[in-house]
Tab-separated table of C-alpha atoms and ligand atoms in Angstrom:
chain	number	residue	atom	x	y	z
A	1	UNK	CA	1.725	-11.274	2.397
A	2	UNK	CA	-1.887	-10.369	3.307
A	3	UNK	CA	-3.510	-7.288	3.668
A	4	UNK	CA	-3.199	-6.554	7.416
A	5	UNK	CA	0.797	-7.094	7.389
A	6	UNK	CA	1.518	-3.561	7.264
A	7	UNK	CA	5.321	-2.831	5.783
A	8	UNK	CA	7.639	-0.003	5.959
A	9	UNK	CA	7.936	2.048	2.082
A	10	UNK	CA	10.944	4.251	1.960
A	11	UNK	CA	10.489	6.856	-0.398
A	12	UNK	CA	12.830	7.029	-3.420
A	13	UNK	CA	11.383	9.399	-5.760
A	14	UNK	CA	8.590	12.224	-4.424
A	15	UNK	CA	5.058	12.771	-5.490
A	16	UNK	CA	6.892	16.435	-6.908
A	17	UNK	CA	10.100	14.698	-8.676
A	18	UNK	CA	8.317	12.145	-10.268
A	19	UNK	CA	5.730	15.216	-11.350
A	20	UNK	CA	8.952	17.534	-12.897
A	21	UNK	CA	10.386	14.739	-15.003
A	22	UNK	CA	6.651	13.422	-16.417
A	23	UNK	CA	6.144	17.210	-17.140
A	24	UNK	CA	9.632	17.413	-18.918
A	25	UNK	CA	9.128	14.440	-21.276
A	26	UNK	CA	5.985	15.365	-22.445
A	27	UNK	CA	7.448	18.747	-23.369
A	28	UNK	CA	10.165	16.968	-25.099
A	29	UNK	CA	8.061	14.592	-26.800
A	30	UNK	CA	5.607	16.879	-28.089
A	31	UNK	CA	8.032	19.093	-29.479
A	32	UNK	CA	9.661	15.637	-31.026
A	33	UNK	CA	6.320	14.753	-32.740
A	34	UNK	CA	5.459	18.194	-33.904
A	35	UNK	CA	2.482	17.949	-36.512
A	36	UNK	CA	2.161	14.169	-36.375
A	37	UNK	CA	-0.736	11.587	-34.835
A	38	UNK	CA	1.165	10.156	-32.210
A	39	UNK	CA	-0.204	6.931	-30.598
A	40	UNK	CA	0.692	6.074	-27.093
A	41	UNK	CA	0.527	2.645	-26.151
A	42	UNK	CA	0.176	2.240	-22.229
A	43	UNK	CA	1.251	-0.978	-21.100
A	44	UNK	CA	-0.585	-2.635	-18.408
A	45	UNK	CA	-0.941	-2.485	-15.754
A	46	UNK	CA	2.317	-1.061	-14.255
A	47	UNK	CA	2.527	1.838	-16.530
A	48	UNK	CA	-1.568	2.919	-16.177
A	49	UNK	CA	-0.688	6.215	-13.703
A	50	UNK	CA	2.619	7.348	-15.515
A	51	UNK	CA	0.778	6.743	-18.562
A	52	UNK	CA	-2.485	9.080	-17.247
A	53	UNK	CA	-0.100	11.844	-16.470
A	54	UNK	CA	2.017	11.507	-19.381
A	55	UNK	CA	-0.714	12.069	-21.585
A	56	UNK	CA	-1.657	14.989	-19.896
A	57	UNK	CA	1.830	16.444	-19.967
A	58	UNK	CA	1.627	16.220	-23.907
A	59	UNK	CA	-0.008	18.955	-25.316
A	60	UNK	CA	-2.086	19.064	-28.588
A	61	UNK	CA	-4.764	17.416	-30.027
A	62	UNK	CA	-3.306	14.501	-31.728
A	63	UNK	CA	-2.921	12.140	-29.095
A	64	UNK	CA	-4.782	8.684	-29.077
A	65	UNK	CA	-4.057	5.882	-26.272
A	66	UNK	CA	-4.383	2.121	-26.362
A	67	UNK	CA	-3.079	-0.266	-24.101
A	68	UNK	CA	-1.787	-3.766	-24.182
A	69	UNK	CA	-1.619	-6.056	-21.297
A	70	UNK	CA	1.830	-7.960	-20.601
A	71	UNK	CA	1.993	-10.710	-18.241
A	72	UNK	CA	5.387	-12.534	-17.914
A	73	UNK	CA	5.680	-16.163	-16.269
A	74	UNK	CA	8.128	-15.897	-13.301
A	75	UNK	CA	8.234	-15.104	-9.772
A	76	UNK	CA	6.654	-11.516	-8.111
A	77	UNK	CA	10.568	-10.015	-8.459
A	78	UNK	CA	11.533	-11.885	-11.488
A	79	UNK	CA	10.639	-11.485	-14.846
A	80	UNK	CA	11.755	-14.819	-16.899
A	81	UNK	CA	11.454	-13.560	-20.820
A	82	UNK	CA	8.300	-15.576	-21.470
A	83	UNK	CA	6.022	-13.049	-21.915
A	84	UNK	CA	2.166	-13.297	-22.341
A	85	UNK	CA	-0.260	-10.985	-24.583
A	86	UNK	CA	-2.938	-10.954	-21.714
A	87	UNK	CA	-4.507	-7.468	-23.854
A	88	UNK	CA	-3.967	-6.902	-27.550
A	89	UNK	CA	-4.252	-2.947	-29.014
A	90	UNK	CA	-8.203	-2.204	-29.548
A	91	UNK	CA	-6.602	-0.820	-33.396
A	92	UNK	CA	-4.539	-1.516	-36.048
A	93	UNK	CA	-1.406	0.516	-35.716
A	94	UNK	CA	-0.188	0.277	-39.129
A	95	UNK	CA	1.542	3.542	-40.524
A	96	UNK	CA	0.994	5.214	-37.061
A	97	UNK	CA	3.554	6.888	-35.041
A	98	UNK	CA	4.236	4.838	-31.523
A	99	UNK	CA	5.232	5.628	-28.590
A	100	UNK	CA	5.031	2.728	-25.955
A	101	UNK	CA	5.273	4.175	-22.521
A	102	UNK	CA	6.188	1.576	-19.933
A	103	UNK	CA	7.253	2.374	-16.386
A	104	UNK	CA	10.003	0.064	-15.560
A	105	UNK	CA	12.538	-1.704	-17.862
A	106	UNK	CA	14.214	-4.143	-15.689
A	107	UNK	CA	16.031	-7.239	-17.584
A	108	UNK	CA	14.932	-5.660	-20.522
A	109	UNK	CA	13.462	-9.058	-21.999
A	110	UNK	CA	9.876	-8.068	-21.599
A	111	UNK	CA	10.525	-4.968	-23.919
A	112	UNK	CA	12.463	-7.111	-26.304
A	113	UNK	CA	9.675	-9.355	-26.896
A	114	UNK	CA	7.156	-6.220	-27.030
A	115	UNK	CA	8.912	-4.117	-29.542
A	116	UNK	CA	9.668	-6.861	-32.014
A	117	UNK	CA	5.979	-7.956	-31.933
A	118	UNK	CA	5.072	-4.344	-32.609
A	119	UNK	CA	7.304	-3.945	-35.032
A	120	UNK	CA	5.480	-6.971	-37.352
A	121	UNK	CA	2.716	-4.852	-37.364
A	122	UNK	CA	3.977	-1.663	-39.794
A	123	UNK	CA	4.203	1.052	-37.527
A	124	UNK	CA	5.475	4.024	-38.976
A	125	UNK	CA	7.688	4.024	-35.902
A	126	UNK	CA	8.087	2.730	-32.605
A	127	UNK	CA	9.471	4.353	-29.402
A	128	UNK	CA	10.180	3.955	-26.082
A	129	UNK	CA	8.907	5.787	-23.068
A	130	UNK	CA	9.929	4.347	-19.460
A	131	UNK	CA	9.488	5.734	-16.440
A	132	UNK	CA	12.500	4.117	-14.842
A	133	UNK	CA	15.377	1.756	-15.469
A	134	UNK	CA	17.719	-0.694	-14.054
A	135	UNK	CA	20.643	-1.067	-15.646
A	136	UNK	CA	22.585	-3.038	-13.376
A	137	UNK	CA	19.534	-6.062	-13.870
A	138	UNK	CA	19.827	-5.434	-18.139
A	139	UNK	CA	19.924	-9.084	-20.311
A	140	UNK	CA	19.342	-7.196	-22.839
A	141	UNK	CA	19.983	-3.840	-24.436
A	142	UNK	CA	17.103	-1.863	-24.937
A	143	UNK	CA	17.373	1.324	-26.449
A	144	UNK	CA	15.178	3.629	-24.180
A	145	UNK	CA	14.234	6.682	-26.161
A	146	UNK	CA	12.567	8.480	-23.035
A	147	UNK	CA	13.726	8.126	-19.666
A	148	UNK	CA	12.544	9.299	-16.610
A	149	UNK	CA	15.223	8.179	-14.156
A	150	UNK	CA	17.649	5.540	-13.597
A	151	UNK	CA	17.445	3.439	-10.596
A	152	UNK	CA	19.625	0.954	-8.432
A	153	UNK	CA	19.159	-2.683	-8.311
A	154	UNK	CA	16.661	-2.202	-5.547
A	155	UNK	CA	12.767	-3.883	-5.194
A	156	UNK	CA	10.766	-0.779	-5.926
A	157	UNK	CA	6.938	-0.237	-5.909
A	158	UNK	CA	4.138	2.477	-6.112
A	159	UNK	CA	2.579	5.078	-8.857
A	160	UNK	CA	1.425	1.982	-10.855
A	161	UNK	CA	4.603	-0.895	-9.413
A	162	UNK	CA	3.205	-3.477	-7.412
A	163	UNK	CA	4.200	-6.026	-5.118
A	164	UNK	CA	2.101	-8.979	-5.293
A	165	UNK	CA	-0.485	-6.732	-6.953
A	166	UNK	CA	-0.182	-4.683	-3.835
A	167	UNK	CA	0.996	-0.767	-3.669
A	168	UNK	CA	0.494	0.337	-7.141
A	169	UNK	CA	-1.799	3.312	-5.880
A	170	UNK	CA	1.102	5.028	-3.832
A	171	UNK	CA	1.475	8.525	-5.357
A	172	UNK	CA	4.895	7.902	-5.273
A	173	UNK	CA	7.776	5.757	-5.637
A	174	UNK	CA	8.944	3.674	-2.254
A	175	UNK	CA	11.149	0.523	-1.544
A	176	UNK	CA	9.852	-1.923	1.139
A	177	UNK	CA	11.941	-2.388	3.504
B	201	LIG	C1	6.930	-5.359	-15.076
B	201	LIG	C2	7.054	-4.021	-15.796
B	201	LIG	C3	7.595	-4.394	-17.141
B	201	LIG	C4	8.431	-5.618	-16.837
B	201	LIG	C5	9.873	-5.237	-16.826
B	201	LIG	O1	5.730	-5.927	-15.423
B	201	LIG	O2	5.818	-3.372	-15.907
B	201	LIG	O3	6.566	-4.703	-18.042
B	201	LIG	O4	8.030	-6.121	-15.563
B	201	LIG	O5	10.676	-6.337	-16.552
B	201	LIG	P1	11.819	-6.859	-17.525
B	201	LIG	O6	12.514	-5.687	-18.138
B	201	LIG	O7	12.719	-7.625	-16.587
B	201	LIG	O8	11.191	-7.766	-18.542
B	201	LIG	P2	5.004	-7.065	-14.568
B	201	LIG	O9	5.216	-8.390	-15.237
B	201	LIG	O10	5.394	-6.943	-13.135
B	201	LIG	O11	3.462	-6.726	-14.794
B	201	LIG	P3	2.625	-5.417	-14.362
B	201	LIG	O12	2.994	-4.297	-15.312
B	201	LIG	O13	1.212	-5.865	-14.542
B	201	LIG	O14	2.975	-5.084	-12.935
């Protein structure tokens, strides 16, 4: 695809629903982490504008943000398990509380491989923020804490998804047709 092709984006979640539900789980997780450091862990890049307002939805002092940067070998629709620290955390997260906030979980295997990694390092815990999910893609089971919305088996880019590293600054979510 090159830059001139221009392609049609059907919108499948709004600028204002994706807004609601970002404002809704920080409310939820603030109250859930009440008087604790909470650590959010952002990662890249698909999850760099859910993560932005996120933050901002979470009220309260004792925030702090890192980010990690994924990369997994397959195709531009496929992810194949093999996944790639591209990024490590700038800290130790050792006794913290952490929240990874992702935006899509898809097969599922990229969070696998994330979570267990994380977990070697002595977190005091470890939790699980995605935007979206597919279920009807899932290899494996991955416990998904908070949720933003579920999603059909469908291609879907913007607010941070790409295609081909294209689309990620649409404001809101779309499917190409
Ligand atoms: C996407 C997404 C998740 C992963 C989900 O990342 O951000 O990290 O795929 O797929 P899975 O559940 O099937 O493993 P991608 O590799 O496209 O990188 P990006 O975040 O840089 O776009």
């Amino acid at each position: 695809m090159t830059m001139t092709e221009t392609r049609q984006v059907k919108e499948l979640l709004s600028r204002d629903q994706i807004a609601r539900r970002v404002q809704e789980l920080g409310a939820q997780i603030a109250a859930d982490y009440q008087g604790k450091e909470l650590v959010l862990v952002g990662v890249l890049k698909g999850s760099f504008l859910f993560l932005a307002d996120l933050a901002r939805a979470i009220p309260g002092t004792d925030v702090l943000v890192d980010f990690l940067g994924l990369a997994s070998y397959g195709d531009a629709t496929r992810s194949s398990g093999v996944v790639q620290i591209t990024a490590d955390l700038t800290k130790p997260i050792e006794g913290k509380h952490v929240l990874v906030v992702e935006d899509i979980v898809d097969t599922g295997l990229t969070m696998e491989y994330l979570l267990d990694n994380l977990k070697t390092r002595h977190p005091a815990s470890v939790k699980l923020c995605s935007l979206l999910h597919k279920p009807s893609r899932s290899v494996k089971q991955i416990p998904i804490d908070y949720l933003g919305f579920t999603i059909p088996d469908l291609f879907v880019i913007g607010y941070g998804l790409d295609y081909a590293q294209r689309y990620r600054n649409l404001p809101y979510i779309g499917v190409l047709e």
